[in-house]
XYZ file of C-alpha atoms in Angstrom:
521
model
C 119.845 118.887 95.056
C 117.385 119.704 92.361
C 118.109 117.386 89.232
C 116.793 119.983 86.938
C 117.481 123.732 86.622
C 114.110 123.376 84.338
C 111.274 123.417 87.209
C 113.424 126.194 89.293
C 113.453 128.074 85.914
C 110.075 128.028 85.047
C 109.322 129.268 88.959
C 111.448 132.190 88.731
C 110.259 133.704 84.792
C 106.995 132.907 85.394
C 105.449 132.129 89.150
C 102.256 131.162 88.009
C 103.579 128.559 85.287
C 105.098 126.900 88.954
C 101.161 125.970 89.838
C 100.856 122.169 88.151
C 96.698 122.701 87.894
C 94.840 125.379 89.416
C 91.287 125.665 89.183
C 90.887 128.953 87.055
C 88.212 131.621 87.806
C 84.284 131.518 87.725
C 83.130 131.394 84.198
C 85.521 129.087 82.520
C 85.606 125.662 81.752
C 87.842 122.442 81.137
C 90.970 122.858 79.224
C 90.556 126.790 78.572
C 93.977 128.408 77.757
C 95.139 131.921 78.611
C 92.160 133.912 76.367
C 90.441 131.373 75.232
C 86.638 131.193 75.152
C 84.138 128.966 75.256
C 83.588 128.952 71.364
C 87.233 128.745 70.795
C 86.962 125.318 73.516
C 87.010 122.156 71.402
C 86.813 120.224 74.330
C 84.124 121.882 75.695
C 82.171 121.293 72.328
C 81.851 117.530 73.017
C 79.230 116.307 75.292
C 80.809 114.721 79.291
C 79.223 111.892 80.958
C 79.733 110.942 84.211
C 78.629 107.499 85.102
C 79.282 106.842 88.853
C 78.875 103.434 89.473
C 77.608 102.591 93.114
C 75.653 106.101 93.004
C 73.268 104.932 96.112
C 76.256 104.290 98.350
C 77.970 106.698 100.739
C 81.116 107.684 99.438
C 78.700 108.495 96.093
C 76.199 111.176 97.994
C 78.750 112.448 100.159
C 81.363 113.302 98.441
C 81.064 112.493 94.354
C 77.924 114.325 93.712
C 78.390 117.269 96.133
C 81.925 117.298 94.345
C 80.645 117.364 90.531
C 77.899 120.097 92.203
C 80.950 122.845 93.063
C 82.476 122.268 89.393
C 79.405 122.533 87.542
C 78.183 125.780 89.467
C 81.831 127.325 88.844
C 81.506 126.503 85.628
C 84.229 123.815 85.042
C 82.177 121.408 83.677
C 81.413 121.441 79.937
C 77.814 122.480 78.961
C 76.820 119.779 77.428
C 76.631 117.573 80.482
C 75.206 114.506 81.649
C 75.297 112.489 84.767
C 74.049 109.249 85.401
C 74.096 107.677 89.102
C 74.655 103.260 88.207
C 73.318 101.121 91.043
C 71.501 98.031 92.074
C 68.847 99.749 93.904
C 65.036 100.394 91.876
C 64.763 104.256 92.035
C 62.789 106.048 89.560
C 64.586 109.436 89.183
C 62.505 111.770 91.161
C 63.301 109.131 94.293
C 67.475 109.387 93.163
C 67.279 112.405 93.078
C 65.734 112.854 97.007
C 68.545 110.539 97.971
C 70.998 112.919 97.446
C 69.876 116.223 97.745
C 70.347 116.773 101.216
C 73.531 116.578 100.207
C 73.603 119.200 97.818
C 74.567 122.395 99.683
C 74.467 125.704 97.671
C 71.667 127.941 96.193
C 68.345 126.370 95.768
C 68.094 127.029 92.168
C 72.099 126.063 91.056
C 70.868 122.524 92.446
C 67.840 122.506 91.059
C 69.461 123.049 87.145
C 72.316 120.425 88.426
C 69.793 118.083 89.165
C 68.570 118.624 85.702
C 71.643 117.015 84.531
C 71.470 114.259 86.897
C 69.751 110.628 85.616
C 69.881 107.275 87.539
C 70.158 103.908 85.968
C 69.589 100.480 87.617
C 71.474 97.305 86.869
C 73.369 94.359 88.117
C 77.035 95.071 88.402
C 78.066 91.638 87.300
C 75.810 91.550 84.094
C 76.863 92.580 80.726
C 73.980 93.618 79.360
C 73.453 95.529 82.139
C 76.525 97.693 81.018
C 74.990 97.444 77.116
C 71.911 98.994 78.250
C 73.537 101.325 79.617
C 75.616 102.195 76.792
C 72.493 102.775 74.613
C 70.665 105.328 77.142
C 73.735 107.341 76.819
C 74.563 107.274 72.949
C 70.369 108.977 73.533
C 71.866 111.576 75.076
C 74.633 112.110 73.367
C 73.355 112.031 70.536
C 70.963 114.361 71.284
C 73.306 116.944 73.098
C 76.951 116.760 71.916
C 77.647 119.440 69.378
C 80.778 117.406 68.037
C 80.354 113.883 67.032
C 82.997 112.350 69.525
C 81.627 112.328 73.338
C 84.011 111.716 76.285
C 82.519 109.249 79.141
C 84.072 108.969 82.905
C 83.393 106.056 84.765
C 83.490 106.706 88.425
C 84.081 103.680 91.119
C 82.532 104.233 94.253
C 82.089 100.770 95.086
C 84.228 97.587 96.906
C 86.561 96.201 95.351
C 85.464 92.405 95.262
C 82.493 93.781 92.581
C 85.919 95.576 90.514
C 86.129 92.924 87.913
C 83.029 92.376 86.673
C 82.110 96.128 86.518
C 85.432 97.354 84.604
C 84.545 94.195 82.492
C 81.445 95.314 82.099
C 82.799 99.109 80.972
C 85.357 97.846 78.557
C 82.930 95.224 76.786
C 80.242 97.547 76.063
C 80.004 101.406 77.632
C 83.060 102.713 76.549
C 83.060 106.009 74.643
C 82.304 105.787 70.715
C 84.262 107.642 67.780
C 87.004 109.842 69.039
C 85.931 110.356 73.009
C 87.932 109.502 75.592
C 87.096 107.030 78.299
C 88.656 107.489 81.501
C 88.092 105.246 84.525
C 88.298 106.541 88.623
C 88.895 104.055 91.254
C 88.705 104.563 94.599
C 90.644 103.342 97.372
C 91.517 100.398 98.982
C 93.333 98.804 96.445
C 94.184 95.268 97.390
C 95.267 94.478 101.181
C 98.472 93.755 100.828
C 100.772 92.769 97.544
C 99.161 89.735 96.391
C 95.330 91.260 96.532
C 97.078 94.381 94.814
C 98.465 92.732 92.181
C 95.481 90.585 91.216
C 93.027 93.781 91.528
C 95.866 95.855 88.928
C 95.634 93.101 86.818
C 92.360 92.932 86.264
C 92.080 96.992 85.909
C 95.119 96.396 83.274
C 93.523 93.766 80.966
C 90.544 96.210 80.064
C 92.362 99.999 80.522
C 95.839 101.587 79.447
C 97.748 103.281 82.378
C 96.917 106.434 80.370
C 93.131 105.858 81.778
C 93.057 104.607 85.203
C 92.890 107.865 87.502
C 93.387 105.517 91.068
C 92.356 108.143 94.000
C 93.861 108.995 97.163
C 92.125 112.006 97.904
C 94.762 113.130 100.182
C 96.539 114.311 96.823
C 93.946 117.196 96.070
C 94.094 118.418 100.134
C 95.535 122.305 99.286
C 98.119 122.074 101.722
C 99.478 118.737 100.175
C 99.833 119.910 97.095
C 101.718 123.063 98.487
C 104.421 121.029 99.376
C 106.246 120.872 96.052
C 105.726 124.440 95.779
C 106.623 125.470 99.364
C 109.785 123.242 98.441
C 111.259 123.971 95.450
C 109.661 127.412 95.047
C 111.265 129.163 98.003
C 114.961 128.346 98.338
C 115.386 128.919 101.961
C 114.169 125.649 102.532
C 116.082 123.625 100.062
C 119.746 123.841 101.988
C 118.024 123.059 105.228
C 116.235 119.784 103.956
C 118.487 116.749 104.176
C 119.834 114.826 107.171
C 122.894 117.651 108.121
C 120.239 119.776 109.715
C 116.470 118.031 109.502
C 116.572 115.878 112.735
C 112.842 113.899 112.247
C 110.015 113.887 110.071
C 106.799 113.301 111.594
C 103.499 113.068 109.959
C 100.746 112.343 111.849
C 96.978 112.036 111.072
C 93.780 111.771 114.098
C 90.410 111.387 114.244
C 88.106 112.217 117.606
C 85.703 109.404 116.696
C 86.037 105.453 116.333
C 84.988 103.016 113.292
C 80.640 104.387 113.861
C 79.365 103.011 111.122
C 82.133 101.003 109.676
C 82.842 98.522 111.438
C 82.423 95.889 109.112
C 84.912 97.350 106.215
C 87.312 98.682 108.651
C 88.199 95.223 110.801
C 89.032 94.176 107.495
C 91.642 96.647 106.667
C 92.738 98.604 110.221
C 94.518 101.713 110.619
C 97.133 100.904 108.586
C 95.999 100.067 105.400
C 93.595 102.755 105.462
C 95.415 105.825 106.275
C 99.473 105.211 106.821
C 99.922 102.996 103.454
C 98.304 105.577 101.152
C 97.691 109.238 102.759
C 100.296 109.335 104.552
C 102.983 107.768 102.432
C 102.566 109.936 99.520
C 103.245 112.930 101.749
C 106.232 111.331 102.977
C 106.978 110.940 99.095
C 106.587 114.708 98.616
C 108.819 115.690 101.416
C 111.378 113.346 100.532
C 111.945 113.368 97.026
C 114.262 115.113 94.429
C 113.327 118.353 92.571
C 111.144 116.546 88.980
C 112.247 117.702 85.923
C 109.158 119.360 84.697
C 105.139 119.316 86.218
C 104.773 116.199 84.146
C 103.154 113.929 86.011
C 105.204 111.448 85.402
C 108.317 113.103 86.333
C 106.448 114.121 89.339
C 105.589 110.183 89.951
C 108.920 108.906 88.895
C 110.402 111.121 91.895
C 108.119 109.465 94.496
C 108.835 106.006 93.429
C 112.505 106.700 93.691
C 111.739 107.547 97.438
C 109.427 104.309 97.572
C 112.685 101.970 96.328
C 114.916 103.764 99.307
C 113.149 103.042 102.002
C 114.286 100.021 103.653
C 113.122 97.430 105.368
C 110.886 97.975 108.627
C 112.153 96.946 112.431
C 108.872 95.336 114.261
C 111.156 97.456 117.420
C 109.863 100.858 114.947
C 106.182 99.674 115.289
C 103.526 100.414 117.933
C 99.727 99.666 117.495
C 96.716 100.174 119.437
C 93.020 99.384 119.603
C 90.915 101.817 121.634
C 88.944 101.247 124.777
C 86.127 103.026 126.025
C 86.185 106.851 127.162
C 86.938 107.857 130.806
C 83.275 108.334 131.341
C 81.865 105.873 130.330
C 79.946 107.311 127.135
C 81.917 106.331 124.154
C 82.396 102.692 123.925
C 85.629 100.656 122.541
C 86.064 99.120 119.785
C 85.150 95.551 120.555
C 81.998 96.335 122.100
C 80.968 97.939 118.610
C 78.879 94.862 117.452
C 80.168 94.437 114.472
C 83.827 94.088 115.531
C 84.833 90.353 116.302
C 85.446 90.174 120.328
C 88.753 88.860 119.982
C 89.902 91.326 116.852
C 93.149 92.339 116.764
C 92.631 95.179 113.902
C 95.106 98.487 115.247
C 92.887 101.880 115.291
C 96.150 103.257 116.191
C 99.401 102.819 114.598
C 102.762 104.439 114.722
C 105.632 103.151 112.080
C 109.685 104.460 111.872
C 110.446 104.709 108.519
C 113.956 105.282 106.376
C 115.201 106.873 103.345
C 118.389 105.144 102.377
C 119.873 107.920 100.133
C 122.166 110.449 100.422
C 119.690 113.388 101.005
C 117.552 111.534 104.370
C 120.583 108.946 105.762
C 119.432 108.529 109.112
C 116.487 110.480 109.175
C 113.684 109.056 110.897
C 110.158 109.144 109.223
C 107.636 108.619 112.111
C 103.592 108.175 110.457
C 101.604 107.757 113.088
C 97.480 107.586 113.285
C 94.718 106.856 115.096
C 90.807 106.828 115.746
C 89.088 107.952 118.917
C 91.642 110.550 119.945
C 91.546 113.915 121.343
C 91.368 115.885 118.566
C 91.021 116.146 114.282
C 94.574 116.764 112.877
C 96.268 116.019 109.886
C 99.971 117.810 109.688
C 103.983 117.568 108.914
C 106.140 118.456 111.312
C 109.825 118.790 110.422
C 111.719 119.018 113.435
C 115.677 120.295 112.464
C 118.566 119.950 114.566
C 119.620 122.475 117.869
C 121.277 125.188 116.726
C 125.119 124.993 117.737
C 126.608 125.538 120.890
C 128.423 127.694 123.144
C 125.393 130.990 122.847
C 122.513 128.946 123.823
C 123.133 125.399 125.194
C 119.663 123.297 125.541
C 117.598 125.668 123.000
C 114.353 123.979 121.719
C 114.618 123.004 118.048
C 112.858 124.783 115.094
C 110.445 123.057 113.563
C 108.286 123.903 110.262
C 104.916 122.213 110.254
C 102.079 121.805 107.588
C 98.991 121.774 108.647
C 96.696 120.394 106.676
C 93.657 119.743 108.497
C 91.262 121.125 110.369
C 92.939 124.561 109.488
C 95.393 125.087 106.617
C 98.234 127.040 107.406
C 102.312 126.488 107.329
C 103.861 127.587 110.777
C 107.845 127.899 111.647
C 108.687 127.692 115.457
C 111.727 129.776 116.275
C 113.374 131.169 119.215
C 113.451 135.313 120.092
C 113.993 137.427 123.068
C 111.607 138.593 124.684
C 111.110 142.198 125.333
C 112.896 143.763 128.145
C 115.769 144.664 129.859
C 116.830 140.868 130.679
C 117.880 138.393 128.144
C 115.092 136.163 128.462
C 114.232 133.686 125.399
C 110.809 131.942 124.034
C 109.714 130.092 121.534
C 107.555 131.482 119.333
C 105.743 131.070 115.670
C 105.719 132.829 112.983
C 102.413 131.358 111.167
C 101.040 131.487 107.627
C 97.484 130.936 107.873
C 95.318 130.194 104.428
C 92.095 131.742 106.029
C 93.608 134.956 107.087
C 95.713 135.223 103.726
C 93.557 134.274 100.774
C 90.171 135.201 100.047
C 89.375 132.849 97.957
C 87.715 129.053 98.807
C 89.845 126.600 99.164
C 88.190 123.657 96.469
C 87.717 120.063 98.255
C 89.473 117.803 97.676
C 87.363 115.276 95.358
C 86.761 118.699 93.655
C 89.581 118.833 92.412
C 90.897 115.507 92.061
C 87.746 114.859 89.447
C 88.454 118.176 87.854
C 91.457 117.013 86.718
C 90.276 113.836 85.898
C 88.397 115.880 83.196
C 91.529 117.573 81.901
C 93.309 114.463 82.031
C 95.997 115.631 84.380
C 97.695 112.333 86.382
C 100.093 113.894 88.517
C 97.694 113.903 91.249
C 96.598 110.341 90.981
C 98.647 107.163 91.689
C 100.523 105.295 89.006
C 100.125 101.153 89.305
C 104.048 100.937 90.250
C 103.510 103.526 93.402
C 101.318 100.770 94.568
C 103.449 98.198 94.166
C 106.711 99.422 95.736
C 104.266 100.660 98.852
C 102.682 97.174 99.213
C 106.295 95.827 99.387
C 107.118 97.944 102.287
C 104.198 97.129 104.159
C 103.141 93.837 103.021
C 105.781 92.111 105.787
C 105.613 94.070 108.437
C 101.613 93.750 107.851
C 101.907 89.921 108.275
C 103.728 90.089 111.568
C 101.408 92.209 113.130
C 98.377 89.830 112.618
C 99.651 87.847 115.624
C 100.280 91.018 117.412
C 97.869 92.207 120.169
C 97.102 95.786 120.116
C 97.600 98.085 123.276
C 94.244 99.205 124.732
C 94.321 102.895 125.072
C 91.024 105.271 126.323
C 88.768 106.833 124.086
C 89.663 110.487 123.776
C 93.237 110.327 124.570
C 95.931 111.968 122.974
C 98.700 109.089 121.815
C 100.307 105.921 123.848
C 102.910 106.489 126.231
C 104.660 104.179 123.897
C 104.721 105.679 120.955
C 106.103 108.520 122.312
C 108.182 106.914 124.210
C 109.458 105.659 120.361
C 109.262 109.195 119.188
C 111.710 110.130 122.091
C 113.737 107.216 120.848
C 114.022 108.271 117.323
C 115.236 111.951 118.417
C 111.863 113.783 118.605
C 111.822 116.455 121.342
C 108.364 117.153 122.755
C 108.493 120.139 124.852
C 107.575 123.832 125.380
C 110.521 126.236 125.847
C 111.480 127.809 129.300
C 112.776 130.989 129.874
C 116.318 131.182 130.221
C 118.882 133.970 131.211
């Protein structure tokens, strides 16, 4: 039951107020009310910098810059803009900015004046004065370009995070904004391994930034279809009778990849499967399916809410685990994961993982929360399925179940399996599904995801970002069951298949009905 007639309120006077952030239309920029111009935009009278720190580095060219690209060409940057790439490597500025221009898709000449705006820095990330030298280039610029005294600075983290401490040290003692600007701080993903690495890595991010200024990632958060669930929720109220454990039977949210660890080897035998998809992605959308109604679009009521699910869900059964470590394809052309040479020979790192899960509260008694992923599968996929209960006897004994899924990758789309009749003079049933698909129903792009997750970074909107205490309460729940499975060896299953016969075997277990409806009479 919704714990505040507030939100539900605010949905039915006013749909659009029901949207926590949407990126507004072409033209406008950060923080722009209803009406409001760009003259009338104090915000967007002070100069930005972006500083990403580790700008040579993959994560940086692929997805930061191409991300800060879209905003600045829609406009959603403010005009008086500067970004600086931080790294190790010697570049002049002409050779920075060849790195990442083939990554730059969009008109020739949008990139070109983006570039313009674009300036590379080299320094060590564990020297001070490095950071000091840093600050002066960019007073330069400000100085020189903000048409209010106070500038605001972002700090973005696209690096490891052994090289954390001495960077954000780095930030604090010397590069943080001057006068009235804000400083704000983005960190990436993974953070710590389990509770003790998480705790010392938060403590270290807490000594030199308020809570108010760390913006910790999981880009999952910004996905469209993620954040649809609150709205899909507690804006249509169909759904909200139907979701608790009298009708939902199982809750299954699954993520796969068609490829292995190419080209990351070396960070991923470190971390697994686990710890770098089910802990994060895939627990905050079990979050947002299971928790209560917030009391507003704050983002801390929206956060409180998810850590309330994190403290009900109990402790996990090694019986509700299954983990597996791929082989090599059928034919012979895709090779497993030990052979990659940088993979230890005797490794015992899952690429495939499948975890029951339980909400001890009223709403989800019972309810089994399957997350299950995996590398080197069949196919790309990233969706909720929420299977309910069969529909009551005598009429139709052995229906299948309905079953609303969210997909929300490759394609978008919300989809509700029911049964119907088919046409004719016989009484002959299927199953069939009545689908919502994003690409046939808006026109509009659908923003990436680090798109939006650094947009809002700029209007310093948290509810998409992950408080310090999320972190803990997940590391809890994982942290044990983590340790156990070090001295566990991982099923070998082939390149390209589609699960393990025993996870769905556990699936089966846990309720889960995996079949196609036959025709009856």
């Amino acid at each position: 039951v919704c714990s505040s007639n507030k939100a539900m309120s605010i949905v039915e006077e006013n749909p659009t107020a029901a949207v926590p952030s949407p990126l507004v239309r072409r033209g406008t920029s950060v923080n722009f009310d209803e009406g409001q111009t760009q003259d009338d935009c104090t915000e967007c009278k002070r100069s930005l910098t972006v500083v990403v720190i580790g700008a040579s580095g993959d994560l940086a060219k692929k997805k930061t810059f191409p991300a800060l690209l879209a905003l600045f060409d829609q406009g959603l940057l403010p005009s008086s803009l500067s970004i600086v790439g931080f790294a190790r490597s010697k570049f002049t500025q002409s050779e920075f900015h060849a790195k990442i221009q083939p990554f730059l898709k969009g008109d020739e000449d949008v990139v070109a004046k983006f570039l313009s705006h674009v300036h590379y820095f080299s320094g060590a990330y564990n020297d001070v004065e490095s950071f000091g030298n840093l600050a002066q280039e960019l007073e330069v610029r400000e100085a020189n370009s903000s048409l209010l005294s106070a500038a605001n600075r972002m700090f973005y983290l696209a690096i490891p995070p052994s090289i954390f401490a001495d960077v954000i040290q780095g930030i604090d003692a010397k590069a943080r904004a001057v006068n009235d600007g804000w400083t704000r701080l983005i960190v990436e993903k993974p953070f710590g391994r389990d509770t003790d690495s998480f705790h010392e890595l938060n403590n270290v991010v807490a000594k030199h930034f308020n809570e108010h200024e760390i913006f910790r990632i999981d880009h999952y958060l910004g996905k469209e279809l993620v954040q649809n669930l609150m709205i899909l929720r507690f804006g249509n109220r169909i759904f909200e009778p139907l979701w608790n454990s009298n009708h939902v039977q199982s809750v299954t949210i699954s993520f796969k990849e068609p490829f292995g660890v190419e080209g990351r080897a070396g960070y991923f035998d470190n971390f697994g499967i686990i710890r770098d998809v089910m802990q994060n992605h895939l627990l905050q959308i079990l979050c947002l399916v299971g928790m209560e109604c917030p009391a507003s679009w704050a983002a801390d009521d929206i956060r409180d809410e998810k850590v309330k699910v994190l403290k009900c869900i109990r402790d996990v059964d090694m019986d509700d685990v299954v983990v597996g470590q791929y082989g090599a394809s059928a034919d012979g052309t895709k090779k497993g994961y030990l052979e990659d040479p940088d993979v230890p020979s005797d490794s015992k790192t899952p690429t495939f993982a499948m975890a029951v899960f339980h909400i001890d509260n009223a709403r989800w008694h019972n309810v089994p929360f399957m997350m299950k992923c995996g590398k080197a599968l069949n196919e790309r996929k990233a969706e909720v399925r929420i299977q309910f209960r069969h529909a009551p006897p005598p009429l139709f004994p052995g229906l299948a179940r309905n079953e609303l899924v969210i997909s929300v990758q490759p394609d978008e789309a919300v989809y509700v399996k029911l049964m119907t009749k088919q046409p004719g003079l016989g009484m002959k049933l299927d199953q069939k599904e009545l689908d919502f698909s994003y690409k046939h129903n808006f026109d509009e792009k659908t923003p990436e995801a680090y798109e939006r997750l650094i947009y809002e970074v700029t209007r310093g909107e948290h509810s998409l970002f992950v408080r310090g205490d999320e972190l803990d309460y997940a590391w809890q729940i994982f942290t044990p069951f983590l340790e156990k499975l070090e001295k566990v060896k991982p099923e070998t299953y082939q390149y390209g298949e589609r699960s393990l016969a025993s996870a769905d075997e556990l699936a089966r277990k846990n309720g889960f009905e995996r079949s196609k409806y036959s025709s009856m009479r």
